Short mmCIF file of C-alpha atoms and ligand atoms in Angstrom, two decimals:
data_model
loop_
_atom_site.label_atom_id
_atom_site.label_comp_id
_atom_site.label_asym_id
_atom_site.label_seq_id
_atom_site.Cartn_x
_atom_site.Cartn_y
_atom_site.Cartn_z
CA MET X 873 -92.31 62.78 30.69
CA ILE X 874 -88.59 63.16 30.29
CA ILE X 875 -85.49 61.45 31.59
CA GLU X 876 -84.30 63.68 34.41
CA LYS X 877 -81.09 61.90 35.24
CA VAL X 878 -78.95 59.03 33.93
CA TRP X 879 -76.64 57.41 36.43
CA ALA X 880 -74.79 54.11 36.95
CA ARG X 881 -72.92 52.19 39.59
CA GLU X 882 -70.85 49.04 39.95
CA VAL X 883 -72.76 46.16 41.60
CA LEU X 884 -72.14 42.40 41.79
CA ASP X 885 -73.56 39.65 39.60
CA SER X 886 -74.54 36.11 40.65
CA ARG X 887 -70.97 34.86 40.28
CA GLY X 888 -69.71 37.67 42.47
CA ASN X 889 -68.17 39.62 39.63
CA PRO X 890 -68.76 43.34 39.16
CA THR X 891 -71.31 44.50 36.61
CA VAL X 892 -73.07 47.71 35.56
CA GLU X 893 -76.32 48.89 37.11
CA ALA X 894 -77.90 51.82 35.27
CA GLU X 895 -80.33 54.16 37.02
CA ILE X 896 -82.73 56.46 35.23
CA THR X 897 -84.84 59.06 36.99
CA VAL X 898 -88.29 59.88 35.64
CA SER X 899 -90.74 62.06 37.63
CA GLY X 900 -88.53 61.66 40.66
CA HIS X 901 -88.70 57.82 40.46
CA ARG X 902 -85.40 56.02 40.16
CA ILE X 903 -85.52 53.00 37.86
CA THR X 904 -82.67 50.51 37.64
CA ALA X 905 -81.51 47.72 35.34
CA ILE X 906 -78.46 45.45 35.60
CA ALA X 907 -76.26 44.06 32.82
CA PRO X 908 -75.82 40.27 32.82
CA SER X 909 -72.58 38.55 31.82
CA GLY X 910 -71.70 35.28 30.05
CA ALA X 911 -68.96 32.71 30.67
CA SER X 912 -69.11 30.74 27.42
CA THR X 913 -69.27 33.92 25.38
CA GLY X 914 -69.37 33.95 21.60
CA THR X 915 -66.46 35.50 19.72
CA TRP X 916 -68.84 37.77 17.80
CA GLU X 917 -70.70 39.19 20.82
CA ALA X 918 -70.71 42.90 21.53
CA HIS X 919 -67.85 43.97 23.79
CA GLU X 920 -68.07 43.85 27.56
CA LEU X 921 -65.89 46.67 28.87
CA ARG X 922 -63.72 45.65 31.85
CA ASP X 923 -61.15 47.87 33.59
CA GLY X 924 -58.18 45.50 33.76
CA GLY X 925 -55.52 46.11 36.40
CA LYS X 926 -55.63 44.76 39.95
CA ARG X 927 -59.05 45.77 41.19
CA TYR X 928 -61.53 42.85 41.11
CA GLY X 929 -58.87 40.83 39.29
CA GLY X 930 -59.22 43.13 36.29
CA LYS X 931 -63.00 42.67 36.09
CA GLY X 932 -64.03 46.07 37.46
CA VAL X 933 -66.48 48.07 35.35
CA LEU X 934 -65.74 51.61 36.49
CA LYS X 935 -64.92 52.77 32.96
CA ALA X 936 -68.30 51.53 31.71
CA VAL X 937 -69.98 53.19 34.71
CA GLU X 938 -68.18 56.44 33.94
CA ASN X 939 -69.31 56.25 30.31
CA VAL X 940 -72.93 56.11 31.49
CA ARG X 941 -72.49 58.96 33.95
CA THR X 942 -70.88 61.26 31.39
CA GLU X 943 -71.30 60.58 27.68
CA ILE X 944 -74.53 58.53 27.74
CA SER X 945 -76.11 60.81 30.32
CA GLY X 946 -75.17 63.72 28.06
CA ILE X 947 -77.24 62.46 25.14
CA LEU X 948 -80.20 60.92 27.02
CA THR X 949 -80.96 63.44 29.74
CA GLY X 950 -84.03 65.44 28.76
CA THR X 951 -85.26 62.90 26.20
CA ASP X 952 -88.49 60.87 26.18
CA PRO X 953 -88.04 57.44 27.84
CA ALA X 954 -90.96 56.06 25.80
CA ASP X 955 -88.90 56.40 22.61
CA GLN X 956 -86.76 53.29 22.97
CA GLU X 957 -85.53 53.35 19.40
CA ALA X 958 -84.28 56.91 19.64
CA ALA X 959 -82.40 56.20 22.88
CA ASP X 960 -80.82 53.02 21.51
CA ARG X 961 -79.93 54.63 18.20
CA ALA X 962 -78.35 57.59 19.99
CA MET X 963 -76.20 55.28 22.12
CA THR X 964 -75.15 53.15 19.15
CA GLU X 965 -74.16 56.23 17.16
CA LEU X 966 -72.37 57.75 20.13
CA ASP X 967 -70.37 54.55 20.54
CA GLY X 968 -69.43 54.48 16.87
CA THR X 969 -67.85 51.00 16.83
CA PRO X 970 -69.42 47.81 15.45
CA GLY X 971 -69.25 45.90 18.75
CA LYS X 972 -69.91 48.76 21.22
CA SER X 973 -66.33 48.43 22.32
CA ARG X 974 -65.83 52.09 23.11
CA LEU X 975 -68.68 52.67 25.59
CA GLY X 976 -69.05 48.98 26.46
CA ALA X 977 -72.11 46.83 25.68
CA ASN X 978 -72.41 46.29 29.44
CA ALA X 979 -72.99 50.06 29.74
CA THR X 980 -75.43 50.31 26.82
CA VAL X 981 -77.46 47.22 27.73
CA ALA X 982 -78.01 48.36 31.32
CA VAL X 983 -79.12 51.80 30.11
CA SER X 984 -81.26 50.38 27.31
CA LEU X 985 -83.14 48.09 29.71
CA ALA X 986 -83.52 50.93 32.22
CA VAL X 987 -84.96 53.16 29.48
CA ALA X 988 -87.47 50.40 28.64
CA LYS X 989 -88.56 50.17 32.28
CA ALA X 990 -88.72 53.96 32.56
CA GLY X 991 -90.77 54.13 29.36
CA ALA X 992 -93.21 51.59 30.80
CA MET X 993 -93.51 53.63 33.96
CA ALA X 994 -94.05 56.86 32.02
CA GLU X 995 -96.85 55.19 30.06
CA GLY X 996 -98.30 53.62 33.19
CA VAL X 997 -98.19 50.07 31.79
CA PRO X 998 -96.20 46.96 32.71
CA LEU X 999 -92.88 46.45 30.90
CA TYR X 1000 -94.19 43.53 28.83
CA GLU X 1001 -97.01 45.67 27.49
CA HIS X 1002 -94.74 48.62 26.77
CA ILE X 1003 -92.28 46.46 24.87
CA GLY X 1004 -94.78 44.64 22.66
CA LYS X 1005 -98.37 43.62 22.42
CA GLY X 1006 -97.81 39.94 23.17
CA LYS X 1007 -99.56 38.19 26.03
CA VAL X 1008 -97.71 34.92 25.64
CA LEU X 1009 -96.47 33.10 28.72
CA PRO X 1010 -93.35 31.29 27.52
CA VAL X 1011 -92.62 27.60 27.87
CA PRO X 1012 -89.62 27.55 30.22
CA MET X 1013 -86.50 25.49 29.61
CA PHE X 1014 -84.93 24.60 32.95
CA ASN X 1015 -81.21 23.90 33.00
CA ILE X 1016 -81.10 21.31 35.79
CA ILE X 1017 -77.80 19.58 35.01
CA ASN X 1018 -74.93 21.99 34.44
CA GLY X 1019 -71.77 21.04 32.57
CA GLY X 1020 -69.09 22.67 30.42
CA LYS X 1021 -67.81 26.02 31.58
CA HIS X 1022 -70.62 26.38 34.15
CA ALA X 1023 -69.53 23.42 36.30
CA GLY X 1024 -66.33 21.67 37.29
CA GLY X 1025 -67.01 18.11 36.14
CA ASN X 1026 -66.41 15.91 33.09
CA LEU X 1027 -69.68 16.62 31.31
CA LYS X 1028 -68.75 18.61 28.20
CA ILE X 1029 -72.31 19.44 27.08
CA GLN X 1030 -73.04 22.70 28.91
CA GLU X 1031 -76.77 22.47 29.64
CA CYS X 1032 -79.22 19.59 30.06
CA MET X 1033 -82.66 21.14 30.21
CA LEU X 1034 -86.08 20.03 31.30
CA VAL X 1035 -88.93 21.29 29.08
CA PRO X 1036 -92.33 20.56 30.64
CA ALA X 1037 -94.12 21.67 27.46
CA GLY X 1038 -96.94 19.13 27.86
CA LEU X 1039 -98.35 20.84 30.94
CA PRO X 1040 -101.33 23.16 30.61
CA SER X 1041 -99.91 26.45 31.93
CA TYR X 1042 -96.73 28.32 32.78
CA SER X 1043 -97.26 27.93 36.53
CA GLU X 1044 -97.81 24.17 36.16
CA CYS X 1045 -94.51 23.98 34.25
CA LEU X 1046 -92.78 25.74 37.11
CA ARG X 1047 -94.32 23.41 39.69
CA ALA X 1048 -93.30 20.34 37.67
CA ALA X 1049 -89.76 21.70 37.32
CA SER X 1050 -89.45 22.28 41.05
CA GLU X 1051 -90.80 18.83 41.89
CA ILE X 1052 -88.52 17.15 39.36
CA TYR X 1053 -85.54 19.22 40.56
CA MET X 1054 -86.13 17.87 44.08
CA SER X 1055 -86.54 14.29 42.90
CA LEU X 1056 -83.38 14.68 40.78
CA LYS X 1057 -81.57 15.84 43.90
CA ASN X 1058 -82.55 12.65 45.76
CA LEU X 1059 -81.71 10.46 42.80
CA LEU X 1060 -78.27 12.01 42.29
CA LYS X 1061 -77.45 11.63 45.99
CA LYS X 1062 -78.42 7.97 45.83
CA LYS X 1063 -76.52 7.30 42.62
CA TYR X 1064 -73.34 9.30 43.16
CA GLY X 1065 -73.17 10.44 46.80
CA PRO X 1066 -73.83 13.78 48.49
CA SER X 1067 -71.31 15.86 46.53
CA ALA X 1068 -73.27 15.12 43.33
CA VAL X 1069 -75.82 17.77 44.29
CA ASN X 1070 -73.34 20.62 44.28
CA ILE X 1071 -74.53 23.15 41.78
CA GLY X 1072 -73.19 25.01 38.77
CA ASP X 1073 -73.49 28.64 37.69
CA GLU X 1074 -77.11 28.40 36.53
CA GLY X 1075 -78.44 26.58 39.60
CA GLY X 1076 -78.49 23.11 38.06
CA PHE X 1077 -76.70 20.17 39.66
CA ALA X 1078 -73.16 19.34 38.62
CA PRO X 1079 -72.99 15.56 39.17
CA PRO X 1080 -69.99 13.41 38.18
CA VAL X 1081 -71.58 12.15 34.96
CA ASN X 1082 -69.36 11.61 31.93
CA THR X 1083 -71.81 11.69 29.06
CA VAL X 1084 -74.90 13.61 28.08
CA SER X 1085 -76.85 10.31 27.76
CA GLU X 1086 -76.19 9.62 31.43
CA ALA X 1087 -77.40 13.12 32.36
CA LEU X 1088 -80.55 12.96 30.19
CA GLU X 1089 -81.42 9.47 31.39
CA THR X 1090 -81.17 10.61 35.01
CA ILE X 1091 -83.43 13.61 34.32
CA LEU X 1092 -86.09 11.36 32.78
CA GLU X 1093 -85.85 8.96 35.73
CA ALA X 1094 -86.32 11.91 38.11
CA ALA X 1095 -89.33 13.06 36.08
CA SER X 1096 -90.93 9.62 36.30
CA ASP X 1097 -90.16 9.46 40.03
CA ALA X 1098 -92.02 12.75 40.45
CA GLY X 1099 -95.02 11.37 38.55
CA TYR X 1100 -94.58 13.06 35.16
CA ALA X 1101 -94.65 11.33 31.80
CA PRO X 1102 -91.54 11.70 29.60
CA GLY X 1103 -92.39 12.30 25.97
CA LYS X 1104 -95.90 13.41 26.86
CA GLU X 1105 -95.59 16.03 29.56
CA ILE X 1106 -91.83 16.28 29.85
CA PHE X 1107 -89.36 16.92 27.05
CA LEU X 1108 -85.65 17.61 27.00
CA ALA X 1109 -83.34 20.22 25.49
CA MET X 1110 -79.62 20.70 25.46
CA ASP X 1111 -77.14 23.48 24.86
CA ALA X 1112 -73.96 21.86 23.62
CA ALA X 1113 -72.08 25.19 23.61
CA SER X 1114 -69.73 23.17 21.43
CA SER X 1115 -67.16 25.90 20.75
CA GLU X 1116 -65.95 25.13 24.27
CA PHE X 1117 -64.90 21.56 23.36
CA PHE X 1118 -63.81 22.16 19.77
CA GLU X 1119 -60.10 22.12 18.99
CA ASN X 1120 -58.08 21.49 15.84
CA GLY X 1121 -61.10 20.40 13.87
CA ARG X 1122 -62.35 17.86 16.41
CA TYR X 1123 -64.92 17.77 19.19
CA ASP X 1124 -63.82 16.24 22.47
CA VAL X 1125 -67.17 15.19 23.95
CA ASP X 1126 -68.80 12.26 25.79
CA GLY X 1127 -65.44 10.50 26.07
CA MET X 1128 -64.90 10.59 22.28
CA SER X 1129 -62.95 12.67 19.80
CA LEU X 1130 -65.34 13.36 16.93
CA THR X 1131 -65.31 15.06 13.54
CA ALA X 1132 -68.23 17.38 12.79
CA GLY X 1133 -69.89 14.62 10.77
CA GLU X 1134 -69.51 12.10 13.59
CA LEU X 1135 -70.84 14.60 16.11
CA SER X 1136 -73.82 15.17 13.84
CA ASP X 1137 -74.54 11.41 13.86
CA HIS X 1138 -74.20 11.46 17.65
CA TYR X 1139 -76.91 14.15 17.90
CA VAL X 1140 -79.18 12.22 15.55
CA SER X 1141 -78.90 9.10 17.69
CA LEU X 1142 -79.55 11.13 20.86
CA THR X 1143 -82.77 12.44 19.33
CA LYS X 1144 -83.84 8.85 18.67
CA GLU X 1145 -83.08 7.81 22.22
CA PHE X 1146 -84.56 10.80 24.08
CA PRO X 1147 -87.57 13.14 23.72
CA LEU X 1148 -85.27 16.01 22.70
CA VAL X 1149 -87.03 19.07 21.30
CA SER X 1150 -84.13 21.52 21.10
CA ILE X 1151 -80.37 21.45 20.50
CA GLU X 1152 -78.40 24.68 20.83
CA ASP X 1153 -75.02 25.44 19.25
CA PRO X 1154 -74.44 21.87 18.05
CA PHE X 1155 -71.27 22.91 16.20
CA PHE X 1156 -68.62 25.56 16.81
CA GLU X 1157 -69.68 29.17 16.41
CA ASP X 1158 -68.60 29.67 12.77
CA ASP X 1159 -69.76 26.35 11.38
CA PHE X 1160 -72.88 27.44 9.49
CA GLU X 1161 -72.39 24.58 7.04
CA THR X 1162 -72.66 21.56 9.35
CA THR X 1163 -75.35 23.35 11.36
CA ALA X 1164 -77.33 23.67 8.10
CA GLN X 1165 -76.81 19.97 7.33
CA LEU X 1166 -78.09 18.93 10.75
CA THR X 1167 -81.04 21.32 10.43
CA LYS X 1168 -81.93 19.74 7.11
CA LYS X 1169 -81.70 16.28 8.62
CA ILE X 1170 -83.66 16.68 11.86
CA GLY X 1171 -84.86 20.30 11.95
CA ASN X 1172 -88.46 19.36 11.19
CA LYS X 1173 -88.76 17.62 14.54
CA VAL X 1174 -85.98 19.16 16.65
CA GLN X 1175 -85.37 22.85 17.08
CA ILE X 1176 -81.78 23.79 16.21
CA VAL X 1177 -80.80 26.96 18.07
CA GLY X 1178 -78.10 29.48 17.27
CA ASP X 1179 -76.60 31.20 20.30
CA ASP X 1180 -72.87 31.79 19.76
CA LEU X 1181 -73.63 31.18 16.07
CA PHE X 1182 -75.90 34.25 15.78
CA VAL X 1183 -75.04 36.31 18.92
CA THR X 1184 -78.40 38.12 18.56
CA ASN X 1185 -76.87 39.87 15.57
CA THR X 1186 -79.30 40.34 12.67
CA GLU X 1187 -76.49 40.16 10.09
CA ARG X 1188 -75.28 36.78 11.33
CA LEU X 1189 -78.86 35.60 11.68
CA MET X 1190 -79.63 36.58 8.06
CA ARG X 1191 -76.61 34.57 6.90
CA GLY X 1192 -77.99 31.60 8.87
CA ILE X 1193 -81.41 32.05 7.30
CA LYS X 1194 -79.89 32.19 3.81
CA GLU X 1195 -77.85 29.04 4.38
CA GLY X 1196 -80.55 27.18 6.31
CA ALA X 1197 -78.41 27.00 9.45
CA ALA X 1198 -80.53 26.42 12.58
CA ASN X 1199 -84.22 27.27 12.84
CA ALA X 1200 -84.27 29.26 16.08
CA LEU X 1201 -82.52 32.25 17.60
CA LEU X 1202 -81.31 32.42 21.19
CA LEU X 1203 -81.89 36.05 22.13
CA LYS X 1204 -79.57 37.67 24.68
CA VAL X 1205 -79.89 41.44 24.87
CA ASN X 1206 -76.32 41.93 26.07
CA GLN X 1207 -74.87 40.06 23.07
CA ILE X 1208 -75.86 42.99 20.86
CA GLY X 1209 -76.15 45.73 23.49
CA THR X 1210 -79.62 47.29 23.07
CA VAL X 1211 -83.30 46.36 23.31
CA THR X 1212 -84.02 47.79 19.84
CA GLU X 1213 -81.38 45.72 18.06
CA SER X 1214 -82.59 42.63 19.94
CA ALA X 1215 -86.17 43.33 18.84
CA GLU X 1216 -84.87 43.63 15.29
CA ALA X 1217 -83.26 40.18 15.51
CA ALA X 1218 -86.47 38.73 16.95
CA GLY X 1219 -88.52 40.34 14.16
CA ALA X 1220 -86.19 39.00 11.44
CA SER X 1221 -86.47 35.53 13.01
CA PHE X 1222 -90.27 35.56 13.05
CA GLU X 1223 -90.45 36.88 9.49
CA ASN X 1224 -88.36 33.96 8.31
CA GLY X 1225 -90.06 31.24 10.31
CA TYR X 1226 -87.33 30.98 12.92
CA ARG X 1227 -88.35 30.56 16.55
CA VAL X 1228 -87.01 32.80 19.32
CA ILE X 1229 -85.96 31.88 22.86
CA VAL X 1230 -85.26 34.75 25.24
CA SER X 1231 -82.29 33.84 27.42
CA HIS X 1232 -80.48 34.81 30.59
CA ARG X 1233 -76.68 34.64 30.93
CA SER X 1234 -74.74 32.41 33.31
CA GLY X 1235 -73.79 35.57 35.24
CA GLU X 1236 -77.12 37.09 36.27
CA SER X 1237 -78.74 39.38 38.84
CA GLU X 1238 -82.07 40.24 40.44
CA ASP X 1239 -83.06 42.02 37.22
CA THR X 1240 -86.16 40.43 35.65
CA SER X 1241 -86.45 42.37 32.36
CA ILE X 1242 -86.08 39.25 30.20
CA SER X 1243 -89.30 37.76 31.60
CA ASP X 1244 -91.21 40.79 30.32
CA LEU X 1245 -89.39 40.74 26.98
CA SER X 1246 -90.40 37.13 26.37
CA VAL X 1247 -94.07 37.89 27.11
CA GLY X 1248 -94.26 41.21 25.24
CA TRP X 1249 -92.47 39.91 22.16
CA GLY X 1250 -94.51 36.72 22.28
CA THR X 1251 -91.50 34.46 21.80
CA GLY X 1252 -93.20 31.46 23.45
CA GLN X 1253 -89.95 30.19 24.96
CA ILE X 1254 -87.53 31.32 27.68
CA LYS X 1255 -84.46 29.76 29.23
CA THR X 1256 -83.33 31.14 32.54
CA GLY X 1257 -81.67 28.35 34.46
CA ALA X 1258 -82.77 25.97 37.19
CA PRO X 1259 -85.90 26.55 39.28
CA ALA X 1260 -83.53 27.48 42.12
CA ARG X 1261 -81.13 30.29 43.15
CA GLY X 1262 -82.44 33.82 43.54
CA GLU X 1263 -81.15 35.28 40.27
CA ARG X 1264 -82.95 32.48 38.35
CA THR X 1265 -86.16 32.31 40.41
CA ALA X 1266 -86.45 36.11 40.15
CA LYS X 1267 -87.25 35.64 36.44
CA TYR X 1268 -89.54 32.63 36.98
CA ASN X 1269 -91.38 34.42 39.80
CA ARG X 1270 -91.82 37.52 37.65
CA LEU X 1271 -93.55 35.30 35.07
CA LEU X 1272 -95.88 33.99 37.79
CA ARG X 1273 -96.90 37.56 38.55
CA ILE X 1274 -97.45 38.32 34.87
CA GLU X 1275 -99.53 35.15 34.47
CA GLU X 1276 -101.71 36.24 37.39
CA GLU X 1277 -102.02 39.78 36.05
CA LEU X 1278 -103.00 38.67 32.54
CA GLY X 1279 -105.50 36.14 33.87
CA SER X 1280 -107.65 34.70 31.11
CA ALA X 1281 -106.00 36.97 28.51
CA ALA X 1282 -102.75 34.98 28.87
CA VAL X 1283 -101.81 32.65 26.03
CA PHE X 1284 -99.70 29.56 26.78
CA PRO X 1285 -98.43 27.72 23.70
CA GLY X 1286 -97.28 24.51 25.43
CA LYS X 1287 -96.12 21.85 22.96
CA LYS X 1288 -97.08 24.07 20.02
CA ALA X 1289 -94.06 26.24 20.85
CA PHE X 1290 -91.99 23.30 19.57
CA GLY X 1291 -94.25 22.37 16.69
CA LEU X 1292 -95.53 19.29 18.54
P1 PGA L 2142 -73.27 32.02 28.99
O1 PGA L 2142 -74.09 30.67 28.84
O2 PGA L 2142 -74.14 33.04 29.57
O3 PGA L 2142 -72.13 31.60 29.88
O4 PGA L 2142 -72.80 32.38 27.59
C1 PGA L 2142 -75.42 30.61 28.41
C2 PGA L 2142 -75.56 29.95 27.07
O5 PGA L 2142 -74.55 29.52 26.45
O6 PGA L 2142 -76.66 29.83 26.56
ZN1 ZN L 2143 -75.74 28.73 24.63
#
């Protein structure tokens, strides 16, 4: 089968901003994929092409759309959608810049994901099977208290996540998360009043808490209220996204102004106080050194994740591996711009004993590709927001369908995904 047509259009993401939807026609079937978009983006991410000017406050993506309709269509029309590497290589070469700034990574990622889906269709297999041979249902990390750039409160730590790794299956994790989300809602209302259950960009609550301890404590209380055992069934994770509160060499967090060393001690004491299994971007995006020190100190029991640190870029990841910075990669396809380059980063992680977490962005859509990527690549972990709001539940619901489809062939790593 060949790609008959490559097209694109401007659609809206979950924040209401425009984004690129690519559409690929194979055997008369039109297959679409949508580019996600971050808010706390890393400096070293591939370039998201925006139009500027007045339209959509400068956020329009008509130039990126045009690039798909003309240049990208020119090189991909007539090619085999099952050859993902060839399509991605052709786009990367056509772009010619290191960060995909000419065509726009929002253009290439939408096309790359659409090619993957089209390839799956051409081969008559589900996307997860087309993309890899894994049959691993990931342990989900649910961001149920939103802070930082994703909410409007005082909490500087961006994400406080619930990790129900002690439950026996993916679907049981999802049920626990939903039940705990509802009990958290009641608890927050009681503690802080009705406005405390307003939500942030990823569907988690944005209560008026001032410190991450307060947020994590409340999550554990909600878990107990719902009948789950913290430290046995329920674990916690956080994404500090610390570049967002780093200025002039200091971190302004939890009501304190801390040096990197002091912040490191703060994390260590949090891991003693709470059943934390994962800390993402503990230090600002270029601080490989302190990240390596923290990894050395607590990395054997807590996963240290590089998001803005690595930006799904194999070169940055290899530097991290060499220096011992972090022990896990947060994988976001749009940070690098193609499925193939993302697979490369995942492969390099696995080869070097680093774990991989497939991740959504804070600006999302109904597209569910990342659910399939996590299963097919066998990453064992996914983070895609709260168990609420359509753009988040789309991914969680897709995983339910995959779990059903795989039946007894499905593998669920549970606590093992975190080395527990
Ligand atoms: P972003 O946030 O999509 O706004 O970058 C997600 C994350 O930091 O993991
Ligand atoms: Zn992050």
